[in-house]
Amino acid sequence: MSTIRVGCAPIAWVNDDMPELGGETTYQQILSEVALAGYEGTEIGNKYPKDPAVLKRELDLRGIRIAAAWHGCLLTTEPYEDEERKFIDFCDYMVALGADCVNICEQGHSIQGMRDTSVFDDKPFFTDDEWERLADGLNRFGDIAKEKGLRLAYHHHMGTGVQTTEEIDRLMSMTDPDKLLLLVDNGHLLFSGESTADIIARYLPRIGHVHLKDIRPEIVEKARAEKLSFLDSILAGAFTVPGDGPTDFATLMRPVVDSDYDGWFLVEAEQDPAIANPLEYALIARTYLRDSLGV
C-alpha cells in the first residue's frame, strides 16, 4: 500500500508568476493557514525566507515541513555548466530543509509568464537537438539529486515544451527512470486536453510527486477561444482545488493510492486570493480528499 503525505502549495496565497496577487500576505500567515487546514507540509513560495534555518524554525513551530519545490531550468538554451551550478545550490537548500523532492521544469522558450501570448497558439516546441540537451541534462541532474538524497520529478506545464502526452512520452523515453521521475498534475493535463488517467496508467511506477488541482472547463474553453495567455487564464479562474471542480479524484487517484507510491499529494490551484479565499479553498480540498480518498 502507498504511503501518502498531503500538503498544500503556497501559490493559492501568493502567486509566483504574478507576485502582485496576494503580495500583502506574509509567509507566516501562509504557513499558519496550511497547518490550520490540516496539511502535513507545503512547497516553497517566493515569500519564504532564503535562510533554511529561519524557515525551518517557522515550519517546526507549526508542525509542518517542506515537501518539495519548483526549480526552473534552461537546459535547452543555456550552457549546462551554468545550470548545474544553480541546480546544486538549489538541492543544497532543499536538503537543509529536509525536503523530499525537486520539481524540475524546463523553461527554455516558455511562454507561461508572458501576458502577450496565447497559451495554446504560441506554445513552444523543442528541436531534436534541444530534446537531446534536455534529456542529457536531466539525467545528470538526477544523479546529483540522488547523491543528495532527493528525488527528481519532471513537472509538465502549460506553455512549455513538455506539455502534451506526446511530449511527456518523449521525455520519459529519453531519460533514465532511475534518475528522473514524473510529477503528475491533473490541472495542467486537463488544460492541455490530455487524459490524466492515461498518464497515471502509463507511468504509475515512475510517479515521483503529485499536484492535485482541477480546472473550470468553461474557462479553459474561453482561454482557447479568446486566445488568452496562461496568466490571464489564471486570472479568469481556470484552476480550482479538488472538491470544487468536475474531476472525480476518488476514482482518478485510486490506482496511486492502491500502489506502493511513497510521496506527496500536494493541493495546488493558482487563483486570485482576492476572489478565492486561500484558507477556505485549502479547507475545501482537505475535507474532500479525506472524505473521498481517505488521505
PDB file of C-alpha atoms in Angstrom:
ATOM      1  CA  MET A   1       0.000   0.000   0.000  1.00  0.00           C
ATOM      2  CA  SER A   2       1.014   3.575  -0.578  1.00  0.00           C
ATOM      3  CA  THR A   3       2.435   5.970   1.985  1.00  0.00           C
ATOM      4  CA  ILE A   4       0.931   9.336   1.130  1.00  0.00           C
ATOM      5  CA  ARG A   5       1.519  12.661   2.820  1.00  0.00           C
ATOM      6  CA  VAL A   6      -0.849  15.517   1.977  1.00  0.00           C
ATOM      7  CA  GLY A   7       0.328  19.093   1.601  1.00  0.00           C
ATOM      8  CA  CYS A   8      -0.812  22.420   0.204  1.00  0.00           C
ATOM      9  CA  ALA A   9       1.203  24.728  -2.037  1.00  0.00           C
ATOM     10  CA  PRO A  10       1.565  28.439  -1.197  1.00  0.00           C
ATOM     11  CA  ILE A  11       0.570  29.555  -4.707  1.00  0.00           C
ATOM     12  CA  ALA A  12      -3.058  29.995  -3.607  1.00  0.00           C
ATOM     13  CA  TRP A  13      -1.913  32.714  -1.182  1.00  0.00           C
ATOM     14  CA  VAL A  14       0.821  34.418  -3.246  1.00  0.00           C
ATOM     15  CA  ASN A  15       1.314  33.676  -6.940  1.00  0.00           C
ATOM     16  CA  ASP A  16       4.925  33.110  -8.027  1.00  0.00           C
ATOM     17  CA  ASP A  17       4.264  34.143 -11.642  1.00  0.00           C
ATOM     18  CA  MET A  18       2.233  37.193 -10.591  1.00  0.00           C
ATOM     19  CA  PRO A  19       3.638  38.288  -7.212  1.00  0.00           C
ATOM     20  CA  GLU A  20       1.128  41.126  -7.042  1.00  0.00           C
ATOM     21  CA  LEU A  21      -1.562  38.509  -6.347  1.00  0.00           C
ATOM     22  CA  GLY A  22      -1.525  38.198  -2.582  1.00  0.00           C
ATOM     23  CA  GLY A  23       1.535  40.400  -2.350  1.00  0.00           C
ATOM     24  CA  GLU A  24       0.476  41.747   1.025  1.00  0.00           C
ATOM     25  CA  THR A  25       0.352  38.252   2.582  1.00  0.00           C
ATOM     26  CA  THR A  26       3.197  37.252   4.905  1.00  0.00           C
ATOM     27  CA  TYR A  27       4.834  33.860   4.710  1.00  0.00           C
ATOM     28  CA  GLN A  28       3.962  33.321   8.384  1.00  0.00           C
ATOM     29  CA  GLN A  29       0.265  33.612   7.520  1.00  0.00           C
ATOM     30  CA  ILE A  30       0.651  31.129   4.673  1.00  0.00           C
ATOM     31  CA  LEU A  31       2.379  28.563   6.882  1.00  0.00           C
ATOM     32  CA  SER A  32      -0.123  29.058   9.713  1.00  0.00           C
ATOM     33  CA  GLU A  33      -3.129  28.562   7.438  1.00  0.00           C
ATOM     34  CA  VAL A  34      -1.593  25.498   5.767  1.00  0.00           C
ATOM     35  CA  ALA A  35      -1.224  23.959   9.222  1.00  0.00           C
ATOM     36  CA  LEU A  36      -4.662  25.152  10.359  1.00  0.00           C
ATOM     37  CA  ALA A  37      -6.285  23.484   7.347  1.00  0.00           C
ATOM     38  CA  GLY A  38      -4.804  20.138   8.396  1.00  0.00           C
ATOM     39  CA  TYR A  39      -1.936  19.646   5.968  1.00  0.00           C
ATOM     40  CA  GLU A  40       1.375  17.965   6.761  1.00  0.00           C
ATOM     41  CA  GLY A  41       3.524  20.115   4.534  1.00  0.00           C
ATOM     42  CA  THR A  42       3.914  22.706   1.845  1.00  0.00           C
ATOM     43  CA  GLU A  43       6.171  23.731  -1.027  1.00  0.00           C
ATOM     44  CA  ILE A  44       8.438  26.759  -1.414  1.00  0.00           C
ATOM     45  CA  GLY A  45       6.903  30.120  -2.293  1.00  0.00           C
ATOM     46  CA  ASN A  46       8.553  33.392  -3.215  1.00  0.00           C
ATOM     47  CA  LYS A  47       7.747  34.917   0.185  1.00  0.00           C
ATOM     48  CA  TYR A  48       9.584  32.220   2.143  1.00  0.00           C
ATOM     49  CA  PRO A  49      12.941  33.074   3.787  1.00  0.00           C
ATOM     50  CA  LYS A  50      16.020  32.029   1.819  1.00  0.00           C
ATOM     51  CA  ASP A  51      17.799  31.133   5.063  1.00  0.00           C
ATOM     52  CA  PRO A  52      16.823  27.487   5.698  1.00  0.00           C
ATOM     53  CA  ALA A  53      17.361  27.821   9.450  1.00  0.00           C
ATOM     54  CA  VAL A  54      14.829  30.660   9.665  1.00  0.00           C
ATOM     55  CA  LEU A  55      12.265  28.840   7.540  1.00  0.00           C
ATOM     56  CA  LYS A  56      12.807  25.522   9.327  1.00  0.00           C
ATOM     57  CA  ARG A  57      12.114  27.155  12.682  1.00  0.00           C
ATOM     58  CA  GLU A  58       8.822  28.599  11.433  1.00  0.00           C
ATOM     59  CA  LEU A  59       7.825  25.239   9.949  1.00  0.00           C
ATOM     60  CA  ASP A  60       8.654  23.393  13.166  1.00  0.00           C
ATOM     61  CA  LEU A  61       6.577  25.830  15.223  1.00  0.00           C
ATOM     62  CA  ARG A  62       3.546  24.801  13.164  1.00  0.00           C
ATOM     63  CA  GLY A  63       4.316  21.088  12.886  1.00  0.00           C
ATOM     64  CA  ILE A  64       4.636  21.076   9.102  1.00  0.00           C
ATOM     65  CA  ARG A  65       7.520  20.575   6.663  1.00  0.00           C
ATOM     66  CA  ILE A  66       8.708  21.290   3.128  1.00  0.00           C
ATOM     67  CA  ALA A  67       7.688  18.541   0.732  1.00  0.00           C
ATOM     68  CA  ALA A  68       9.253  19.785  -2.481  1.00  0.00           C
ATOM     69  CA  ALA A  69       9.899  22.868  -4.548  1.00  0.00           C
ATOM     70  CA  TRP A  70       9.827  24.048  -8.152  1.00  0.00           C
ATOM     71  CA  HIS A  71      13.122  24.566  -9.948  1.00  0.00           C
ATOM     72  CA  GLY A  72      13.019  26.055 -13.423  1.00  0.00           C
ATOM     73  CA  CYS A  73      15.978  25.142 -15.627  1.00  0.00           C
ATOM     74  CA  LEU A  74      17.240  26.327 -19.023  1.00  0.00           C
ATOM     75  CA  LEU A  75      18.941  23.214 -20.322  1.00  0.00           C
ATOM     76  CA  THR A  76      17.738  23.822 -23.887  1.00  0.00           C
ATOM     77  CA  THR A  77      19.049  27.376 -24.114  1.00  0.00           C
ATOM     78  CA  GLU A  78      21.930  27.897 -21.646  1.00  0.00           C
ATOM     79  CA  PRO A  79      25.288  26.174 -21.037  1.00  0.00           C
ATOM     80  CA  TYR A  80      24.912  23.015 -18.958  1.00  0.00           C
ATOM     81  CA  GLU A  81      27.647  24.055 -16.524  1.00  0.00           C
ATOM     82  CA  ASP A  82      25.765  27.223 -15.542  1.00  0.00           C
ATOM     83  CA  GLU A  83      22.559  25.298 -14.989  1.00  0.00           C
ATOM     84  CA  GLU A  84      24.333  22.610 -12.987  1.00  0.00           C
ATOM     85  CA  ARG A  85      25.750  25.143 -10.536  1.00  0.00           C
ATOM     86  CA  LYS A  86      22.300  26.616  -9.939  1.00  0.00           C
ATOM     87  CA  PHE A  87      20.798  23.149  -9.551  1.00  0.00           C
ATOM     88  CA  ILE A  88      23.396  22.056  -6.990  1.00  0.00           C
ATOM     89  CA  ASP A  89      22.802  25.199  -4.925  1.00  0.00           C
ATOM     90  CA  PHE A  90      19.050  24.585  -5.037  1.00  0.00           C
ATOM     91  CA  CYS A  91      19.441  20.945  -4.000  1.00  0.00           C
ATOM     92  CA  ASP A  92      21.592  22.003  -1.053  1.00  0.00           C
ATOM     93  CA  TYR A  93      18.808  24.384   0.031  1.00  0.00           C
ATOM     94  CA  MET A  94      16.290  21.546  -0.219  1.00  0.00           C
ATOM     95  CA  VAL A  95      18.494  19.200   1.790  1.00  0.00           C
ATOM     96  CA  ALA A  96      18.904  21.824   4.522  1.00  0.00           C
ATOM     97  CA  LEU A  97      15.108  21.984   4.786  1.00  0.00           C
ATOM     98  CA  GLY A  98      14.658  18.208   4.861  1.00  0.00           C
ATOM     99  CA  ALA A  99      12.639  18.169   1.627  1.00  0.00           C
ATOM    100  CA  ASP A 100      11.939  15.019  -0.365  1.00  0.00           C
ATOM    101  CA  CYS A 101      11.693  16.133  -3.973  1.00  0.00           C
ATOM    102  CA  VAL A 102      12.747  18.724  -6.534  1.00  0.00           C
ATOM    103  CA  ASN A 103      10.074  19.532  -9.119  1.00  0.00           C
ATOM    104  CA  ILE A 104      12.060  20.317 -12.251  1.00  0.00           C
ATOM    105  CA  CYS A 105      10.625  22.120 -15.274  1.00  0.00           C
ATOM    106  CA  GLU A 106      12.406  23.245 -18.448  1.00  0.00           C
ATOM    107  CA  GLN A 107      11.834  26.952 -19.004  1.00  0.00           C
ATOM    108  CA  GLY A 108      13.670  27.347 -22.292  1.00  0.00           C
ATOM    109  CA  HIS A 109      11.294  29.156 -24.702  1.00  0.00           C
ATOM    110  CA  SER A 110       8.484  29.018 -22.094  1.00  0.00           C
ATOM    111  CA  ILE A 111       5.573  31.429 -22.541  1.00  0.00           C
ATOM    112  CA  GLN A 112       3.913  30.656 -19.204  1.00  0.00           C
ATOM    113  CA  GLY A 113       4.884  34.032 -17.740  1.00  0.00           C
ATOM    114  CA  MET A 114       4.127  36.164 -20.813  1.00  0.00           C
ATOM    115  CA  ARG A 115       0.873  38.124 -20.983  1.00  0.00           C
ATOM    116  CA  ASP A 116       1.004  38.959 -24.725  1.00  0.00           C
ATOM    117  CA  THR A 117       0.745  35.338 -25.874  1.00  0.00           C
ATOM    118  CA  SER A 118      -1.881  32.658 -26.466  1.00  0.00           C
ATOM    119  CA  VAL A 119      -1.242  29.710 -24.177  1.00  0.00           C
ATOM    120  CA  PHE A 120      -2.442  27.380 -26.931  1.00  0.00           C
ATOM    121  CA  ASP A 121      -1.328  29.053 -30.170  1.00  0.00           C
ATOM    122  CA  ASP A 122       2.121  30.170 -29.023  1.00  0.00           C
ATOM    123  CA  LYS A 123       3.224  27.033 -27.203  1.00  0.00           C
ATOM    124  CA  PRO A 124       6.936  26.295 -27.838  1.00  0.00           C
ATOM    125  CA  PHE A 125       8.291  23.128 -29.453  1.00  0.00           C
ATOM    126  CA  PHE A 126      11.816  21.787 -29.000  1.00  0.00           C
ATOM    127  CA  THR A 127      14.158  20.850 -31.813  1.00  0.00           C
ATOM    128  CA  ASP A 128      15.737  17.375 -31.831  1.00  0.00           C
ATOM    129  CA  ASP A 129      18.971  18.903 -30.530  1.00  0.00           C
ATOM    130  CA  GLU A 130      17.125  20.650 -27.699  1.00  0.00           C
ATOM    131  CA  TRP A 131      15.435  17.397 -26.743  1.00  0.00           C
ATOM    132  CA  GLU A 132      18.847  15.717 -26.526  1.00  0.00           C
ATOM    133  CA  ARG A 133      20.258  18.544 -24.422  1.00  0.00           C
ATOM    134  CA  LEU A 134      17.246  18.429 -22.104  1.00  0.00           C
ATOM    135  CA  ALA A 135      17.304  14.659 -21.617  1.00  0.00           C
ATOM    136  CA  ASP A 136      21.053  14.527 -21.066  1.00  0.00           C
ATOM    137  CA  GLY A 137      20.938  17.393 -18.585  1.00  0.00           C
ATOM    138  CA  LEU A 138      18.047  15.908 -16.631  1.00  0.00           C
ATOM    139  CA  ASN A 139      19.762  12.525 -16.384  1.00  0.00           C
ATOM    140  CA  ARG A 140      22.821  14.267 -14.975  1.00  0.00           C
ATOM    141  CA  PHE A 141      20.659  16.294 -12.604  1.00  0.00           C
ATOM    142  CA  GLY A 142      19.058  13.033 -11.478  1.00  0.00           C
ATOM    143  CA  ASP A 143      22.428  11.670 -10.428  1.00  0.00           C
ATOM    144  CA  ILE A 144      23.154  14.840  -8.461  1.00  0.00           C
ATOM    145  CA  ALA A 145      19.775  14.768  -6.717  1.00  0.00           C
ATOM    146  CA  LYS A 146      20.096  11.087  -5.833  1.00  0.00           C
ATOM    147  CA  GLU A 147      23.535  11.642  -4.301  1.00  0.00           C
ATOM    148  CA  LYS A 148      21.950  14.261  -2.045  1.00  0.00           C
ATOM    149  CA  GLY A 149      19.034  12.025  -1.041  1.00  0.00           C
ATOM    150  CA  LEU A 150      16.439  13.803  -3.178  1.00  0.00           C
ATOM    151  CA  ARG A 151      14.127  12.555  -5.886  1.00  0.00           C
ATOM    152  CA  LEU A 152      13.829  14.499  -9.129  1.00  0.00           C
ATOM    153  CA  ALA A 153      10.364  14.699 -10.716  1.00  0.00           C
ATOM    154  CA  TYR A 154       9.601  16.422 -14.004  1.00  0.00           C
ATOM    155  CA  HIS A 155       6.706  18.900 -13.992  1.00  0.00           C
ATOM    156  CA  HIS A 156       4.915  19.014 -17.365  1.00  0.00           C
ATOM    157  CA  HIS A 157       3.438  22.506 -17.678  1.00  0.00           C
ATOM    158  CA  MET A 158       1.191  24.616 -19.860  1.00  0.00           C
ATOM    159  CA  GLY A 159       3.088  26.996 -22.124  1.00  0.00           C
ATOM    160  CA  THR A 160       6.290  24.937 -22.163  1.00  0.00           C
ATOM    161  CA  GLY A 161       7.926  22.398 -24.452  1.00  0.00           C
ATOM    162  CA  VAL A 162       6.799  19.447 -22.296  1.00  0.00           C
ATOM    163  CA  GLN A 163       3.038  19.806 -22.022  1.00  0.00           C
ATOM    164  CA  THR A 164       1.235  17.176 -24.119  1.00  0.00           C
ATOM    165  CA  THR A 165       1.044  13.394 -23.761  1.00  0.00           C
ATOM    166  CA  GLU A 166       3.302  13.016 -26.802  1.00  0.00           C
ATOM    167  CA  GLU A 167       5.902  15.315 -25.253  1.00  0.00           C
ATOM    168  CA  ILE A 168       5.714  13.618 -21.856  1.00  0.00           C
ATOM    169  CA  ASP A 169       6.171  10.251 -23.589  1.00  0.00           C
ATOM    170  CA  ARG A 170       9.189  11.534 -25.496  1.00  0.00           C
ATOM    171  CA  LEU A 171      10.859  12.902 -22.376  1.00  0.00           C
ATOM    172  CA  MET A 172      10.193   9.763 -20.365  1.00  0.00           C
ATOM    173  CA  SER A 173      11.552   7.546 -23.162  1.00  0.00           C
ATOM    174  CA  MET A 174      14.741   9.619 -23.430  1.00  0.00           C
ATOM    175  CA  THR A 175      15.515   9.688 -19.694  1.00  0.00           C
ATOM    176  CA  ASP A 176      16.503   7.065 -17.150  1.00  0.00           C
ATOM    177  CA  PRO A 177      13.640   6.071 -14.806  1.00  0.00           C
ATOM    178  CA  ASP A 178      16.192   5.597 -12.040  1.00  0.00           C
ATOM    179  CA  LYS A 179      17.197   9.253 -12.421  1.00  0.00           C
ATOM    180  CA  LEU A 180      14.066  11.136 -13.451  1.00  0.00           C
ATOM    181  CA  LEU A 181      10.532  10.589 -12.185  1.00  0.00           C
ATOM    182  CA  LEU A 182       7.295  12.237 -13.315  1.00  0.00           C
ATOM    183  CA  LEU A 183       5.243  14.811 -11.477  1.00  0.00           C
ATOM    184  CA  VAL A 184       1.572  14.303 -12.386  1.00  0.00           C
ATOM    185  CA  ASP A 185      -0.538  17.474 -12.405  1.00  0.00           C
ATOM    186  CA  ASN A 186      -4.198  16.903 -13.240  1.00  0.00           C
ATOM    187  CA  GLY A 187      -4.878  20.611 -13.793  1.00  0.00           C
ATOM    188  CA  HIS A 188      -2.206  21.068 -16.436  1.00  0.00           C
ATOM    189  CA  LEU A 189      -3.090  17.816 -18.170  1.00  0.00           C
ATOM    190  CA  LEU A 190      -6.792  18.688 -18.410  1.00  0.00           C
ATOM    191  CA  PHE A 191      -5.992  22.243 -19.508  1.00  0.00           C
ATOM    192  CA  SER A 192      -3.857  20.851 -22.335  1.00  0.00           C
ATOM    193  CA  GLY A 193      -6.553  18.358 -23.352  1.00  0.00           C
ATOM    194  CA  GLU A 194      -4.767  15.244 -22.082  1.00  0.00           C
ATOM    195  CA  SER A 195      -6.058  12.285 -20.053  1.00  0.00           C
ATOM    196  CA  THR A 196      -4.682  12.192 -16.523  1.00  0.00           C
ATOM    197  CA  ALA A 197      -5.949   8.625 -16.074  1.00  0.00           C
ATOM    198  CA  ASP A 198      -3.976   7.581 -19.147  1.00  0.00           C
ATOM    199  CA  ILE A 199      -0.787   9.251 -17.889  1.00  0.00           C
ATOM    200  CA  ILE A 200      -1.179   7.595 -14.480  1.00  0.00           C
ATOM    201  CA  ALA A 201      -1.717   4.194 -16.111  1.00  0.00           C
ATOM    202  CA  ARG A 202       1.369   4.620 -18.319  1.00  0.00           C
ATOM    203  CA  TYR A 203       3.720   5.877 -15.645  1.00  0.00           C
ATOM    204  CA  LEU A 204       2.394   4.641 -12.299  1.00  0.00           C
ATOM    205  CA  PRO A 205       5.736   3.112 -11.171  1.00  0.00           C
ATOM    206  CA  ARG A 206       7.515   6.310 -12.223  1.00  0.00           C
ATOM    207  CA  ILE A 207       5.333   8.861 -10.425  1.00  0.00           C
ATOM    208  CA  GLY A 208       7.503  10.818  -8.020  1.00  0.00           C
ATOM    209  CA  HIS A 209       5.208  13.663  -6.974  1.00  0.00           C
ATOM    210  CA  VAL A 210       1.571  14.658  -7.470  1.00  0.00           C
ATOM    211  CA  HIS A 211      -0.045  18.082  -7.757  1.00  0.00           C
ATOM    212  CA  LEU A 212      -3.779  17.915  -7.179  1.00  0.00           C
ATOM    213  CA  LYS A 213      -5.752  20.669  -8.829  1.00  0.00           C
ATOM    214  CA  ASP A 214      -8.806  20.868 -11.042  1.00  0.00           C
ATOM    215  CA  ILE A 215      -9.993  23.073 -13.884  1.00  0.00           C
ATOM    216  CA  ARG A 216     -13.104  25.030 -14.648  1.00  0.00           C
ATOM    217  CA  PRO A 217     -13.797  23.710 -18.174  1.00  0.00           C
ATOM    218  CA  GLU A 218     -15.733  26.766 -19.307  1.00  0.00           C
ATOM    219  CA  ILE A 219     -12.746  28.993 -18.502  1.00  0.00           C
ATOM    220  CA  VAL A 220     -10.342  26.695 -20.335  1.00  0.00           C
ATOM    221  CA  GLU A 221     -12.612  26.878 -23.381  1.00  0.00           C
ATOM    222  CA  LYS A 222     -12.671  30.665 -23.020  1.00  0.00           C
ATOM    223  CA  ALA A 223      -8.871  30.658 -22.950  1.00  0.00           C
ATOM    224  CA  ARG A 224      -8.773  28.676 -26.173  1.00  0.00           C
ATOM    225  CA  ALA A 225     -11.460  30.694 -27.948  1.00  0.00           C
ATOM    226  CA  GLU A 226     -10.195  34.102 -26.872  1.00  0.00           C
ATOM    227  CA  LYS A 227      -6.502  33.192 -27.165  1.00  0.00           C
ATOM    228  CA  LEU A 228      -5.728  34.052 -23.552  1.00  0.00           C
ATOM    229  CA  SER A 229      -2.253  33.820 -22.085  1.00  0.00           C
ATOM    230  CA  PHE A 230      -1.565  31.357 -19.282  1.00  0.00           C
ATOM    231  CA  LEU A 231      -1.525  34.182 -16.714  1.00  0.00           C
ATOM    232  CA  ASP A 232      -4.775  35.673 -17.989  1.00  0.00           C
ATOM    233  CA  SER A 233      -6.318  32.209 -17.872  1.00  0.00           C
ATOM    234  CA  ILE A 234      -5.403  32.026 -14.195  1.00  0.00           C
ATOM    235  CA  LEU A 235      -6.927  35.429 -13.555  1.00  0.00           C
ATOM    236  CA  ALA A 236     -10.088  34.291 -15.334  1.00  0.00           C
ATOM    237  CA  GLY A 237     -10.337  31.336 -12.935  1.00  0.00           C
ATOM    238  CA  ALA A 238      -9.108  28.380 -14.992  1.00  0.00           C
ATOM    239  CA  PHE A 239      -7.908  26.432 -11.942  1.00  0.00           C
ATOM    240  CA  THR A 240      -9.511  25.380  -8.690  1.00  0.00           C
ATOM    241  CA  VAL A 241      -8.931  22.847  -5.911  1.00  0.00           C
ATOM    242  CA  PRO A 242     -10.106  19.231  -5.612  1.00  0.00           C
ATOM    243  CA  GLY A 243     -13.701  19.224  -4.460  1.00  0.00           C
ATOM    244  CA  ASP A 244     -14.609  22.382  -6.364  1.00  0.00           C
ATOM    245  CA  GLY A 245     -14.354  21.118  -9.944  1.00  0.00           C
ATOM    246  CA  PRO A 246     -15.558  18.293 -12.189  1.00  0.00           C
ATOM    247  CA  THR A 247     -12.791  15.730 -11.538  1.00  0.00           C
ATOM    248  CA  ASP A 248     -13.658  12.624  -9.537  1.00  0.00           C
ATOM    249  CA  PHE A 249     -10.354  12.370  -7.706  1.00  0.00           C
ATOM    250  CA  ALA A 250     -11.547   9.329  -5.746  1.00  0.00           C
ATOM    251  CA  THR A 251     -11.596   7.346  -8.985  1.00  0.00           C
ATOM    252  CA  LEU A 252      -8.713   9.115 -10.705  1.00  0.00           C
ATOM    253  CA  MET A 253      -6.182   8.709  -7.894  1.00  0.00           C
ATOM    254  CA  ARG A 254      -7.270   5.262  -6.677  1.00  0.00           C
ATOM    255  CA  PRO A 255      -4.522   3.458  -8.667  1.00  0.00           C
ATOM    256  CA  VAL A 256      -1.916   5.657  -6.973  1.00  0.00           C
ATOM    257  CA  VAL A 257      -3.416   5.153  -3.519  1.00  0.00           C
ATOM    258  CA  ASP A 258      -3.530   1.387  -4.066  1.00  0.00           C
ATOM    259  CA  SER A 259       0.041   1.246  -5.386  1.00  0.00           C
ATOM    260  CA  ASP A 260       3.313   1.371  -3.460  1.00  0.00           C
ATOM    261  CA  TYR A 261       3.627   5.114  -4.080  1.00  0.00           C
ATOM    262  CA  ASP A 262       5.593   6.760  -1.283  1.00  0.00           C
ATOM    263  CA  GLY A 263       5.297  10.502  -1.686  1.00  0.00           C
ATOM    264  CA  TRP A 264       3.148  13.602  -1.552  1.00  0.00           C
ATOM    265  CA  PHE A 265      -0.257  14.695  -2.776  1.00  0.00           C
ATOM    266  CA  LEU A 266       0.105  18.487  -2.984  1.00  0.00           C
ATOM    267  CA  VAL A 267      -3.036  20.578  -3.356  1.00  0.00           C
ATOM    268  CA  GLU A 268      -2.198  23.387  -5.748  1.00  0.00           C
ATOM    269  CA  ALA A 269      -4.521  25.795  -7.516  1.00  0.00           C
ATOM    270  CA  GLU A 270      -3.427  29.154  -8.850  1.00  0.00           C
ATOM    271  CA  GLN A 271      -6.284  31.546  -8.109  1.00  0.00           C
ATOM    272  CA  ASP A 272      -6.636  35.201  -7.277  1.00  0.00           C
ATOM    273  CA  PRO A 273      -6.700  35.216  -3.447  1.00  0.00           C
ATOM    274  CA  ALA A 274      -8.882  38.332  -3.502  1.00  0.00           C
ATOM    275  CA  ILE A 275     -11.592  36.219  -5.153  1.00  0.00           C
ATOM    276  CA  ALA A 276     -10.875  32.718  -3.832  1.00  0.00           C
ATOM    277  CA  ASN A 277     -10.034  32.895  -0.130  1.00  0.00           C
ATOM    278  CA  PRO A 278      -6.946  30.642   0.213  1.00  0.00           C
ATOM    279  CA  LEU A 279      -7.803  29.198   3.633  1.00  0.00           C
ATOM    280  CA  GLU A 280     -11.383  28.477   2.584  1.00  0.00           C
ATOM    281  CA  TYR A 281     -10.270  26.620  -0.538  1.00  0.00           C
ATOM    282  CA  ALA A 282      -7.500  24.792   1.332  1.00  0.00           C
ATOM    283  CA  LEU A 283     -10.164  23.518   3.754  1.00  0.00           C
ATOM    284  CA  ILE A 284     -12.477  22.502   0.883  1.00  0.00           C
ATOM    285  CA  ALA A 285      -9.713  20.416  -0.651  1.00  0.00           C
ATOM    286  CA  ARG A 286      -8.541  18.877   2.632  1.00  0.00           C
ATOM    287  CA  THR A 287     -12.040  17.773   3.585  1.00  0.00           C
ATOM    288  CA  TYR A 288     -12.711  16.409   0.101  1.00  0.00           C
ATOM    289  CA  LEU A 289      -9.515  14.347  -0.049  1.00  0.00           C
ATOM    290  CA  ARG A 290     -10.074  12.927   3.417  1.00  0.00           C
ATOM    291  CA  ASP A 291     -13.689  12.001   2.661  1.00  0.00           C
ATOM    292  CA  SER A 292     -13.199  10.698  -0.886  1.00  0.00           C
ATOM    293  CA  LEU A 293      -9.752   9.062  -0.782  1.00  0.00           C
ATOM    294  CA  GLY A 294      -9.116   8.539   2.919  1.00  0.00           C
ATOM    295  CA  VAL A 295      -5.845  10.503   2.805  1.00  0.00           C
TER     296      VAL A 295
END
